GROMACS .gro file of C-alpha atoms in nm:
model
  311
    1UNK     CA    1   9.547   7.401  10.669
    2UNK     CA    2   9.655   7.743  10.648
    3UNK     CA    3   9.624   7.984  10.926
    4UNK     CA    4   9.482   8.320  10.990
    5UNK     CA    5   9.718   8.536  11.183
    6UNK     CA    6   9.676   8.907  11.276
    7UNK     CA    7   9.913   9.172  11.244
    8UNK     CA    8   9.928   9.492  11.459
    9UNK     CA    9  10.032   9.783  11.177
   10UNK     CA   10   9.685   9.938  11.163
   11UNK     CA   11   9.645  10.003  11.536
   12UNK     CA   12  10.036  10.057  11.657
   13UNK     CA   13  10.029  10.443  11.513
   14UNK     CA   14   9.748  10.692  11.434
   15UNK     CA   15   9.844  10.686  11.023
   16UNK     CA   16   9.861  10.434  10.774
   17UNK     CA   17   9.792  10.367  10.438
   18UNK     CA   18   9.430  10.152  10.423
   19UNK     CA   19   9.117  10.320  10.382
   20UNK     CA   20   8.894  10.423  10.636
   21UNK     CA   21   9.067  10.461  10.921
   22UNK     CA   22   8.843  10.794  11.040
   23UNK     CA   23   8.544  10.588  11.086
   24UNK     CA   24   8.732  10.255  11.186
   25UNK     CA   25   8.916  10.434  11.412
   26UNK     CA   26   8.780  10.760  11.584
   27UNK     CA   27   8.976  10.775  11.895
   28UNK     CA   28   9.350  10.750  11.782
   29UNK     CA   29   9.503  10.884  12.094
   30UNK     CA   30   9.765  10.639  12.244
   31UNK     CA   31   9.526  10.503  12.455
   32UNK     CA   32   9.274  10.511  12.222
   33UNK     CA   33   9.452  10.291  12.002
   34UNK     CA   34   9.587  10.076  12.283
   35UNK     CA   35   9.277   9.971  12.361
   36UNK     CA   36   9.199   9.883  12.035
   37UNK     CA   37   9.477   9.670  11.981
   38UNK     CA   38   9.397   9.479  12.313
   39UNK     CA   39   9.027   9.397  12.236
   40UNK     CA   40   9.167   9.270  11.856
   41UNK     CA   41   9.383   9.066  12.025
   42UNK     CA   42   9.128   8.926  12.284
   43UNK     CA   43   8.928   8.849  11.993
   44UNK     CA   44   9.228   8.666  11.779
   45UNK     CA   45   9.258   8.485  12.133
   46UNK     CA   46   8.853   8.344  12.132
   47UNK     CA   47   8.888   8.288  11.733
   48UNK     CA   48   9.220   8.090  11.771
   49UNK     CA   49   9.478   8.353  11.563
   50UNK     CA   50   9.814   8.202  11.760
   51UNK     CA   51  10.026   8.414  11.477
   52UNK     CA   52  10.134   8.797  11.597
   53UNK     CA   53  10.279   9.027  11.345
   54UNK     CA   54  10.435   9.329  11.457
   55UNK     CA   55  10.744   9.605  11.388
   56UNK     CA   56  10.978   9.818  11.545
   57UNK     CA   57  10.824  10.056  11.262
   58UNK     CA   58  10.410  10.002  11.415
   59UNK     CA   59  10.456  10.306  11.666
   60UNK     CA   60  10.342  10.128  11.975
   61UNK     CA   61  10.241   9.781  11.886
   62UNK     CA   62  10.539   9.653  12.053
   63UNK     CA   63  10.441   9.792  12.370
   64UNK     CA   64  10.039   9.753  12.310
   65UNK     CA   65  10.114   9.345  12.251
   66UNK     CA   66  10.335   9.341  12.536
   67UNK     CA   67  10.129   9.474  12.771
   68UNK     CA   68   9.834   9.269  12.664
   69UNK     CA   69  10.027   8.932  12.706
   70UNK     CA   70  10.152   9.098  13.060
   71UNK     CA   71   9.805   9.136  13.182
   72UNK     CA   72   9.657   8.799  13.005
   73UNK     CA   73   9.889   8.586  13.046
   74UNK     CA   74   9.914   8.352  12.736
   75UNK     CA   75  10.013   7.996  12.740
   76UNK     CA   76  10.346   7.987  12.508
   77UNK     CA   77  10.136   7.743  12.301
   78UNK     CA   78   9.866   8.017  12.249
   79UNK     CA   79  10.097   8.325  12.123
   80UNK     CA   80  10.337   8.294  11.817
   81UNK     CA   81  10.488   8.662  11.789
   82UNK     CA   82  10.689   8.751  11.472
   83UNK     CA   83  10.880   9.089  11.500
   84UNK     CA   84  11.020   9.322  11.229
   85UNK     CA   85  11.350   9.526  11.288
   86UNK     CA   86  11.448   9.741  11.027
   87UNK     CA   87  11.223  10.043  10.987
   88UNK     CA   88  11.200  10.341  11.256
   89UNK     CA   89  10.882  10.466  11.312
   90UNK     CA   90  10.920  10.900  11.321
   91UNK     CA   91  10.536  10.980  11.302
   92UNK     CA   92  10.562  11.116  11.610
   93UNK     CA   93  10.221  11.034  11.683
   94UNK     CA   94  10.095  11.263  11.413
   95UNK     CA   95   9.830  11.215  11.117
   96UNK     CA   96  10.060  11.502  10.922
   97UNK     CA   97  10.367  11.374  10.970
   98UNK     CA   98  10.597  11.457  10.631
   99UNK     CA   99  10.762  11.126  10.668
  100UNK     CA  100  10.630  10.834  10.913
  101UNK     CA  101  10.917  10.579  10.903
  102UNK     CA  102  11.238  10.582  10.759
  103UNK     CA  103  11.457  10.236  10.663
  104UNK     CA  104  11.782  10.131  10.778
  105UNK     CA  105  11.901   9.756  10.719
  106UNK     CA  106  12.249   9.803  10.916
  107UNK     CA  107  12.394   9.600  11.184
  108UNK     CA  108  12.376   9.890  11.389
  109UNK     CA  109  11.993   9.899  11.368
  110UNK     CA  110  11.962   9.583  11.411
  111UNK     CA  111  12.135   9.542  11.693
  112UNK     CA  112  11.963   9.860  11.899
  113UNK     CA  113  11.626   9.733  11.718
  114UNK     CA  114  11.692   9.415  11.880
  115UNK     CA  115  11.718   9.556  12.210
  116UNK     CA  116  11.438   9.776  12.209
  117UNK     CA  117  11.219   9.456  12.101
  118UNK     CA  118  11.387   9.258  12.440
  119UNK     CA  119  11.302   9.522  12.628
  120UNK     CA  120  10.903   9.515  12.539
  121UNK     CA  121  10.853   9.166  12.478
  122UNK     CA  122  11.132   8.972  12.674
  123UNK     CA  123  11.117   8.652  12.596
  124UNK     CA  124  10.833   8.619  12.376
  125UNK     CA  125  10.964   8.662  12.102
  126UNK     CA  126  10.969   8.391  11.842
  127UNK     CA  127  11.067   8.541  11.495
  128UNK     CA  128  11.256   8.836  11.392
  129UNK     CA  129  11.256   8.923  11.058
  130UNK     CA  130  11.395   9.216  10.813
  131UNK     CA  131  11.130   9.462  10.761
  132UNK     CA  132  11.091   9.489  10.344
  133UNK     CA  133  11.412   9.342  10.249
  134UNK     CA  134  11.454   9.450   9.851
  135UNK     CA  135  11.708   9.309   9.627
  136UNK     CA  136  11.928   9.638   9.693
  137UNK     CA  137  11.912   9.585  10.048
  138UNK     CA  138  12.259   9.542  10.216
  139UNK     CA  139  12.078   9.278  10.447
  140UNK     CA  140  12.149   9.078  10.178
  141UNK     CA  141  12.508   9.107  10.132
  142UNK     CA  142  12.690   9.201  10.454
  143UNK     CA  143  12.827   8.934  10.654
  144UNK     CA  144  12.839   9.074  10.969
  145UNK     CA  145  12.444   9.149  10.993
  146UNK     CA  146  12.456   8.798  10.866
  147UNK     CA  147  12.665   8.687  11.161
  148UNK     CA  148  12.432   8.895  11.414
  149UNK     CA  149  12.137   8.735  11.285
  150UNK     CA  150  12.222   8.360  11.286
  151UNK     CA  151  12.293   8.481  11.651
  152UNK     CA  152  11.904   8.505  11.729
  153UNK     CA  153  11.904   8.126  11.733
  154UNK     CA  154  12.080   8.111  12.065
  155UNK     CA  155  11.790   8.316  12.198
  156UNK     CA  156  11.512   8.054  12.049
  157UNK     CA  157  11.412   8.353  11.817
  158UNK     CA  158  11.443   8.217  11.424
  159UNK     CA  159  11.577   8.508  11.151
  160UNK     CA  160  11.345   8.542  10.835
  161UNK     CA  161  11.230   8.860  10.610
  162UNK     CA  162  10.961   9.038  10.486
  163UNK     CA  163  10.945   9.198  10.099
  164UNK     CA  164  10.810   9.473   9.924
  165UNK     CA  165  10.801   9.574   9.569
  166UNK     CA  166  10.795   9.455   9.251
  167UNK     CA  167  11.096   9.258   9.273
  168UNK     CA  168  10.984   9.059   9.593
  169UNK     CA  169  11.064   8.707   9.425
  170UNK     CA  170  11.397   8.819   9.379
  171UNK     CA  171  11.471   8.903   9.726
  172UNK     CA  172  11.348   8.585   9.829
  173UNK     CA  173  11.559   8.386   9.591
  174UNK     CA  174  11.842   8.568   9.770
  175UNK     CA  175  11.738   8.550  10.099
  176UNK     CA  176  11.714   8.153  10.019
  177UNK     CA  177  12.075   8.090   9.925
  178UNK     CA  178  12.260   8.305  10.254
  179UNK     CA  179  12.452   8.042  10.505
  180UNK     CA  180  12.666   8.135  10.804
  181UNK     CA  181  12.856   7.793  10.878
  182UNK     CA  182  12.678   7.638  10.639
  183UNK     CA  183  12.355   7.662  10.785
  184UNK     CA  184  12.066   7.856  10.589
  185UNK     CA  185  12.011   8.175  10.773
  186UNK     CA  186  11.664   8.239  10.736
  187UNK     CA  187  11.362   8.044  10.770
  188UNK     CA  188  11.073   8.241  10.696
  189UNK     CA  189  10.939   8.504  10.485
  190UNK     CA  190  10.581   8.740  10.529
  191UNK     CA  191  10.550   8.874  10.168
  192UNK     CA  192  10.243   9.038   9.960
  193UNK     CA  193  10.023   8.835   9.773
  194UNK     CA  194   9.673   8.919   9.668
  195UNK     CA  195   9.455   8.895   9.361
  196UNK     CA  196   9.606   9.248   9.241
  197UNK     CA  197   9.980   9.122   9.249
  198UNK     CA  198  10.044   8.733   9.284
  199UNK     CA  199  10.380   8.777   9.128
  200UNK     CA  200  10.559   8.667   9.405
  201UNK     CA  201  10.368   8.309   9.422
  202UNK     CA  202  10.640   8.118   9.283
  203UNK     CA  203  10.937   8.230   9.471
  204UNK     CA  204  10.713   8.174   9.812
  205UNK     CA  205  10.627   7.816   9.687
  206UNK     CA  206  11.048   7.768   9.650
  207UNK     CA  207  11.046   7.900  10.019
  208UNK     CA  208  10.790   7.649  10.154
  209UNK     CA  209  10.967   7.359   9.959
  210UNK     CA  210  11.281   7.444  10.145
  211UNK     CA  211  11.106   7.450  10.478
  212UNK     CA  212  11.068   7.826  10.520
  213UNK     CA  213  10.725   7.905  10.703
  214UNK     CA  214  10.540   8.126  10.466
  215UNK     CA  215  10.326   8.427  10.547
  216UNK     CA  216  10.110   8.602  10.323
  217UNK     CA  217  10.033   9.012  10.444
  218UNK     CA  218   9.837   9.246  10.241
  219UNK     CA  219   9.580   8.927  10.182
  220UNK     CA  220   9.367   9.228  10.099
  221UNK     CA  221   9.573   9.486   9.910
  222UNK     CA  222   9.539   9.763  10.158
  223UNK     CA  223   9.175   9.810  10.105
  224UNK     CA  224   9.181   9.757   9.771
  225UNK     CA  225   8.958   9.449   9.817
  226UNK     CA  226   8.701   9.533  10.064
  227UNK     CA  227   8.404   9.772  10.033
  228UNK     CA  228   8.354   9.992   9.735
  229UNK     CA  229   8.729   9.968   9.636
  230UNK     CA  230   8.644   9.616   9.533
  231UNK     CA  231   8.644   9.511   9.195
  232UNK     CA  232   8.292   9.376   9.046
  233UNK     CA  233   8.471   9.001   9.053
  234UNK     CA  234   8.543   9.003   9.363
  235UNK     CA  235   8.186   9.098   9.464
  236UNK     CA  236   8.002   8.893   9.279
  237UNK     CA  237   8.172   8.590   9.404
  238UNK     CA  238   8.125   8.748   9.770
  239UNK     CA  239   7.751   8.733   9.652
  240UNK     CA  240   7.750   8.409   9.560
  241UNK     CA  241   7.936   8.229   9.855
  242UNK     CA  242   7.717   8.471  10.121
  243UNK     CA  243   8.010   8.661  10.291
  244UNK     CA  244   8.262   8.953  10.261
  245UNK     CA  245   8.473   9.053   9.976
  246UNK     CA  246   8.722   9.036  10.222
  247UNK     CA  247   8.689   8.715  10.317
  248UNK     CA  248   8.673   8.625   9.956
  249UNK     CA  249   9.019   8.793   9.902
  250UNK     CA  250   9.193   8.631  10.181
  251UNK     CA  251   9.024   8.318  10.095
  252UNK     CA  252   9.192   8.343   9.742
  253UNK     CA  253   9.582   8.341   9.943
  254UNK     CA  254   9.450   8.036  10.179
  255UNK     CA  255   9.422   7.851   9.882
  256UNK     CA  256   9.761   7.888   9.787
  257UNK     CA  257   9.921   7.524   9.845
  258UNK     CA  258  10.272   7.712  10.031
  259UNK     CA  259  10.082   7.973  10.230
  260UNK     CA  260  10.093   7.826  10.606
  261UNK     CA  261   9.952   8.172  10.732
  262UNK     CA  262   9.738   8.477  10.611
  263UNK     CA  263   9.734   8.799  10.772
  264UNK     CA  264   9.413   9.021  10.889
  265UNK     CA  265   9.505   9.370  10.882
  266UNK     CA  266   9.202   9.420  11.067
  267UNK     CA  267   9.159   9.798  11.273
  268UNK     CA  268   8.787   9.707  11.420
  269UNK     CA  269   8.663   9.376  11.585
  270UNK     CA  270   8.393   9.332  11.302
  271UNK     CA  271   8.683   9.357  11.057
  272UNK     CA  272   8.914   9.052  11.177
  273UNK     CA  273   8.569   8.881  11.281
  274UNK     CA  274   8.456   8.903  10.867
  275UNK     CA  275   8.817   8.797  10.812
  276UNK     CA  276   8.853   8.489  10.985
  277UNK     CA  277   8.542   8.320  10.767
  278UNK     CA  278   8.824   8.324  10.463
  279UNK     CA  279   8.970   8.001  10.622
  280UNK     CA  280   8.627   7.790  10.581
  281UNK     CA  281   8.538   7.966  10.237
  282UNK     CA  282   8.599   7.737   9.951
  283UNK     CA  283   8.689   7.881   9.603
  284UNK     CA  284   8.616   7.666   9.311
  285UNK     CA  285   8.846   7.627   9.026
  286UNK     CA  286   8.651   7.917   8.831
  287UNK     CA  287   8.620   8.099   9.109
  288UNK     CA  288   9.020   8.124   9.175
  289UNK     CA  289   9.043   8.156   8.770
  290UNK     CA  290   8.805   8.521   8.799
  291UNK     CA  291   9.035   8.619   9.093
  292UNK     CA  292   9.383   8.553   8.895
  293UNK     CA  293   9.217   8.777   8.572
  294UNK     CA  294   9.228   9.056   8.796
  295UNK     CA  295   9.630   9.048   8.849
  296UNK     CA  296   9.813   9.354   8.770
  297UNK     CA  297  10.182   9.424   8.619
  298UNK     CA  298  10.393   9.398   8.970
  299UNK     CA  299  10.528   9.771   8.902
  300UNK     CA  300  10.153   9.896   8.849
  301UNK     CA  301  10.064   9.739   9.146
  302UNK     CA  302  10.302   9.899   9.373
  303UNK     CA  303  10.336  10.272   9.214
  304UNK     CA  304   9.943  10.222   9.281
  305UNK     CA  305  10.022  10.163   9.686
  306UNK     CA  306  10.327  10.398   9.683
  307UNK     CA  307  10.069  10.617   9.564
  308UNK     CA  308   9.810  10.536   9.888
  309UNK     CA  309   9.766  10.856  10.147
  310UNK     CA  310   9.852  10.754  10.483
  311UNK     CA  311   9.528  10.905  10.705
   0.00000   0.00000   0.00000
């Protein structure tokens, strides 16, 4: 059955690009925020959520989660924690920031990346993956990052990606064919799929036939899905089943036959609470038929999120 998992970009830094965060989030002082990001995770803990997302690129989520699993202590069994290296976060810690993270796929930011992630999390780290690899990205393409990567699996840490964009299936086709030795380099890819852009599905089912352990983020396009932002389909199938239009939305990606975990995005307790009912909703046939009517051209879809404030 596929998984909820939680992941830690909503609470790691004061900005970010879903709606609501004045209201969701009224202290966002570092330790404001820190302690936001421990009682989520206290409450993925009770709920069963064993899958961690978080980035270099999150602000402080690094250092939030490790200090959490410092204090409580986790049973390896309990925690899976998937990293991203590959974006800088250079906020500052501000809601006005110009620019709040800036890529860089190079070896060299890998490799200090990759130390600033031991540092914080030690050994507790079980997946490392490029941060929105595109089809343009030279993670694709330089063998030496390739080299450094396949390296991770002397450390018990497994190399996979995440993608962004409209051309997401195409970085995953490529991600799929890279060897070092003759060993496939990656083994897992987080990618967004939601009602609003599904245009990745078929790539990720490739993924999952070749092994890959597939993650869905974005379950709820940024906001897009929940609350007033939600489209009349979406809510009137909420109606009908009794719960959340998020729940409905996430639902919609747990019914995907490759998905092996969905992502909460969840800044408030009640949020990832509502969130983890989409694993026991059921979507009919018709139901998952409304949902796929509401799909959007993949370049609509992500000029309309480009487009998204960070507050």
């Amino acid at each position: 059955m596929t998984a909820l998992g939680l992941g830690l970009a909503a609470v790691g830094r004061p900005a970010y690009l879903t709606g609501g965060r004045a209201a969701d989030l009224p202290d966002r002082s570092v330790d404001g925020l820190r302690r936001r990001c421990h009682d989520l995770l206290d409450l993925a803990r009770r709920l069963g959520v064993r899958h961690i997302d978080v980035a270099r690129s999150y602000g402080r989520a690094e250092e939030f989660l490790a200090e959490w699993i410092a204090e409580r202590n986790p049973a390896p069994d309990e925690l899976f924690v998937a990293g991203k290296w590959g974006y800088t976060y250079i906020g500052d810690w501000s809601l006005t920031a110009p620019v709040h993270e800036v890529k860089d796929h190079s070896l060299a930011a890998f490799r200090r990346q990759r130390e600033e992630t031991r540092a914080l999390l030690g050994d507790r780290l079980d997946l490392y993956r490029v941060h929105s690899l595109t089809p343009d990205s030279p993670a694709l393409t330089e063998p030496a990052l390739h080299h450094a990567l396949a390296g991770l699996a002397a450390e018990g840490v497994r190399a996979g990606i995440s993608t962004s964009g409209p051309r997401q299936a195409d970085a995953v086709r490529a991600a799929l064919e890279i060897t070092v030795d003759g060993v496939p380099l990656f083994s897992s890819v987080q990618a967004t799929w939601n009602p609003l852009e599904p245009s990745v599905a078929p790539a990720l089912a490739e993924a999952r036939e070749a092994g890959w352990l597939v993650v869905v983020k974005e379950g709820a396009a940024n906001g897009r899905l929940t609350g007033e932002e939600a489209p009349a389909a979406l809510r009137r199938i909420a109606a009908e089943l009794g719960t959340g239009t998020d729940a409905v939305a996430l639902a919609a990606a747990c019914h995907q036959p490759w998905a092996d975990v969905v992502l909460s995005g969840a800044a408030t307790p009640a949020q990832l609470a509502s969130n983890a009912a989409a694993t026991a909703v059921r979507l009919t046939d018709d139901h998952l038929a409304e949902l796929a009517g509401l799909a959007e051209p993949a370049d609509t879809y992500w000029r309309t999120r480009a487009a998204r404030a960070w507050t």
